[in-house]
Tab-separated table of C-alpha atoms in Angstrom:
chain	number	residue	atom	x	y	z
A	2	MET	CA	3.899	0.595	16.241
A	3	ARG	CA	4.893	3.411	13.886
A	4	ILE	CA	4.837	1.142	10.826
A	5	ALA	CA	1.344	-0.117	11.686
A	6	TYR	CA	0.035	3.452	11.918
A	7	LEU	CA	2.120	4.621	8.988
A	8	PHE	CA	0.559	2.074	6.699
A	9	PHE	CA	-2.850	1.634	8.278
A	10	LEU	CA	-4.322	0.561	4.994
A	11	LEU	CA	-2.030	-2.442	4.848
A	12	PHE	CA	-3.053	-3.407	8.352
A	13	LEU	CA	-6.631	-3.497	7.116
A	14	ILE	CA	-5.764	-6.108	4.522
A	15	ASN	CA	-3.625	-8.227	6.874
A	16	CYS	CA	-0.232	-7.623	5.330
A	17	GLU	CA	2.487	-10.114	5.903
A	18	LYS	CA	4.889	-9.728	8.825
A	19	LEU	CA	7.383	-6.887	9.076
A	20	THR	CA	10.838	-7.523	7.703
A	21	ARG	CA	13.986	-5.505	7.283
A	22	ASP	CA	14.498	-3.944	3.849
A	23	GLU	CA	17.966	-5.497	3.698
A	24	ASP	CA	16.443	-8.932	4.320
A	25	ILE	CA	14.058	-8.442	1.409
A	26	LYS	CA	16.914	-7.464	-0.902
A	27	LYS	CA	18.972	-10.421	0.346
A	28	GLU	CA	16.078	-12.841	-0.211
A	29	ILE	CA	15.523	-11.589	-3.759
A	30	THR	CA	19.246	-11.701	-4.461
A	31	GLN	CA	19.489	-15.251	-3.117
A	32	LEU	CA	16.549	-16.375	-5.252
A	33	ASP	CA	18.161	-14.866	-8.348
A	34	THR	CA	21.546	-16.347	-7.456
A	35	VAL	CA	20.110	-19.835	-7.089
A	36	SER	CA	17.985	-19.637	-10.213
A	37	LYS	CA	20.552	-17.982	-12.492
A	38	GLY	CA	23.794	-19.266	-10.999
A	39	LYS	CA	25.234	-15.743	-10.658
A	40	SER	CA	27.167	-14.377	-7.726
A	41	VAL	CA	25.601	-11.747	-5.477
A	42	ASP	CA	28.014	-9.119	-6.861
A	43	GLU	CA	26.926	-9.836	-10.441
A	44	LEU	CA	23.256	-9.246	-9.683
A	45	ASN	CA	21.596	-5.882	-10.215
A	46	ILE	CA	19.130	-5.299	-7.361
A	47	LYS	CA	17.488	-2.442	-9.268
A	48	LYS	CA	16.426	-4.993	-11.845
A	49	THR	CA	13.991	-6.539	-9.378
A	50	MET	CA	13.472	-3.691	-6.906
A	51	GLU	CA	12.314	-0.659	-8.822
A	52	LEU	CA	9.636	2.009	-8.882
A	53	ASP	CA	6.730	0.984	-11.104
A	54	GLU	CA	5.963	4.232	-12.958
A	55	ARG	CA	2.324	3.168	-13.383
A	56	LEU	CA	1.784	3.811	-9.648
A	57	ILE	CA	3.050	7.386	-9.630
A	58	GLY	CA	0.188	9.704	-8.688
A	59	THR	CA	-2.569	9.951	-6.091
A	60	TRP	CA	-4.968	7.070	-5.396
A	61	ARG	CA	-8.176	6.775	-3.342
A	62	TYR	CA	-9.766	3.741	-1.707
A	63	THR	CA	-13.265	4.136	-0.258
A	64	GLU	CA	-14.277	1.805	2.561
A	65	VAL	CA	-17.999	1.368	3.154
A	66	ILE	CA	-19.325	-0.431	6.240
A	67	ASN	CA	-23.036	-1.179	6.599
A	68	SER	CA	-24.961	-2.779	9.423
A	69	GLY	CA	-28.519	-3.305	10.595
A	70	LEU	CA	-31.755	-3.523	8.688
A	71	GLY	CA	-34.679	-1.195	8.108
A	72	ALA	CA	-34.931	1.506	10.780
A	73	LEU	CA	-31.691	0.215	12.373
A	74	TYR	CA	-29.655	0.549	9.169
A	75	THR	CA	-26.379	2.483	9.571
A	76	SER	CA	-23.612	3.144	7.076
A	77	MET	CA	-20.077	4.532	7.440
A	78	THR	CA	-17.866	5.630	4.562
A	79	THR	CA	-14.182	6.570	4.839
A	80	ASP	CA	-11.695	7.539	2.128
A	81	PHE	CA	-8.048	6.479	2.306
A	82	PHE	CA	-5.383	8.009	0.068
A	83	LEU	CA	-1.968	6.970	-1.227
A	84	GLN	CA	0.362	9.233	-3.164
A	85	PHE	CA	3.346	7.638	-4.892
A	86	LYS	CA	6.077	10.080	-5.888
A	87	GLU	CA	8.732	9.640	-8.583
A	88	ASN	CA	11.520	9.960	-5.999
A	89	GLY	CA	10.408	6.827	-4.099
A	90	VAL	CA	8.422	8.623	-1.386
A	91	VAL	CA	4.911	7.452	-0.541
A	92	ILE	CA	2.450	9.500	1.496
A	93	ASN	CA	-0.739	8.084	2.965
A	94	TRP	CA	-3.605	9.721	4.809
A	95	GLN	CA	-7.157	9.112	5.855
A	96	GLY	CA	-9.853	11.384	4.511
A	97	ASP	CA	-13.128	12.345	6.115
A	98	SER	CA	-15.562	9.753	7.439
A	99	TYR	CA	-19.314	9.974	7.044
A	100	VAL	CA	-21.821	8.069	9.189
A	101	GLY	CA	-25.507	8.002	8.496
A	102	SER	CA	-28.563	6.347	9.980
A	103	LYS	CA	-32.299	6.917	10.018
A	104	ASP	CA	-32.091	9.547	12.759
A	105	ALA	CA	-28.660	11.115	12.421
A	106	ASN	CA	-25.773	11.941	10.113
A	107	PHE	CA	-22.200	12.681	11.177
A	108	ASN	CA	-19.113	13.937	9.414
A	109	SER	CA	-15.702	13.400	10.981
A	110	THR	CA	-12.935	15.548	9.560
A	111	ALA	CA	-9.636	13.685	9.513
A	112	GLY	CA	-7.415	16.727	9.914
A	113	ASN	CA	-3.708	16.568	9.136
A	114	ASN	CA	-2.911	12.897	9.595
A	115	SER	CA	-0.520	12.191	6.726
A	116	GLN	CA	2.415	9.830	7.104
A	117	SER	CA	5.256	9.183	4.689
A	118	GLY	CA	7.744	6.472	3.897
A	119	LYS	CA	9.437	4.901	0.891
A	120	TRP	CA	8.101	2.507	-1.722
A	121	LYS	CA	9.549	-0.015	-4.161
A	122	THR	CA	8.100	-2.673	-6.392
A	123	ASP	CA	9.069	-6.040	-7.772
A	124	ARG	CA	7.089	-6.032	-11.020
A	125	ASP	CA	8.065	-9.599	-11.908
A	126	LYS	CA	6.483	-10.886	-8.696
A	127	GLY	CA	3.754	-8.237	-8.498
A	128	LEU	CA	4.853	-7.066	-5.032
A	129	LEU	CA	4.645	-3.553	-3.624
A	130	TYR	CA	6.905	-2.738	-0.647
A	131	PHE	CA	6.190	0.048	1.857
A	132	ILE	CA	9.325	0.966	3.811
A	133	ASP	CA	9.385	2.995	7.028
A	134	SER	CA	11.889	5.842	6.554
A	135	VAL	CA	12.970	5.781	10.208
A	136	THR	CA	13.205	2.081	11.081
A	137	ASN	CA	13.724	0.750	7.543
A	138	GLU	CA	11.128	-1.927	8.314
A	139	SER	CA	8.874	-2.869	5.466
A	140	VAL	CA	5.630	-4.603	4.635
A	141	HIS	CA	4.627	-5.852	1.254
A	142	THR	CA	1.447	-6.663	-0.557
A	143	LYS	CA	0.483	-7.971	-3.971
A	144	TYR	CA	-0.512	-5.301	-6.443
A	145	TYR	CA	-2.079	-5.100	-9.865
A	146	VAL	CA	-2.482	-1.951	-11.971
A	147	GLU	CA	-4.656	-1.448	-15.017
A	148	ASN	CA	-5.445	1.987	-16.433
A	149	ASN	CA	-6.733	4.122	-13.541
A	150	ARG	CA	-7.351	1.244	-11.120
A	151	MET	CA	-4.972	-0.434	-8.692
A	152	MET	CA	-5.729	-3.477	-6.567
A	153	LEU	CA	-3.806	-4.329	-3.386
A	154	SER	CA	-4.437	-7.819	-2.058
A	155	ASN	CA	-3.408	-10.226	0.698
A	156	ASP	CA	-5.057	-13.295	2.211
A	157	ASN	CA	-8.181	-13.104	0.020
A	158	LYS	CA	-8.777	-9.466	0.992
A	159	LYS	CA	-8.673	-6.840	-1.710
A	160	GLN	CA	-8.715	-3.058	-1.903
A	161	VAL	CA	-9.373	-1.373	-5.220
A	162	TYR	CA	-7.980	2.133	-5.569
A	163	GLU	CA	-8.947	4.731	-8.144
A	164	ARG	CA	-6.396	7.162	-9.562
A	165	ILE	CA	-7.525	10.707	-8.770
A	166	ASP	CA	-4.411	12.591	-9.905
């Protein structure tokens, strides 16, 4: 349950099932061993599991939900943030939400709801791993970075983040 809350944004884009971090490393090592004919001891895990320096900084994704037509039209906007640190720590939090309709407007302050964990990337495969610091469970998603934009995607769902720091 903690990992689902910790990485709520990944839940929104239907991330693949939880796995152990060691299992991910083992799977990558096995793939390299088979493809290159090297023993597990000869492989350098850091070669495939690293921190992509292009991600370091603070990113914002804005979710907008609209419904209804005309006088029944309602819109809700929520900001989600990710901060990737050089030391492999990732912090995520939800910002304020704003709801507006013809007759009313609401602002919901998120408060202090930040969560942290670890992050790693496999640049060759374009995978970003979020790792729970307590349970060591992880989820991964595809990622693409270009200039000040980052896209996370799974199962035909995409989130585009903007670098804000």
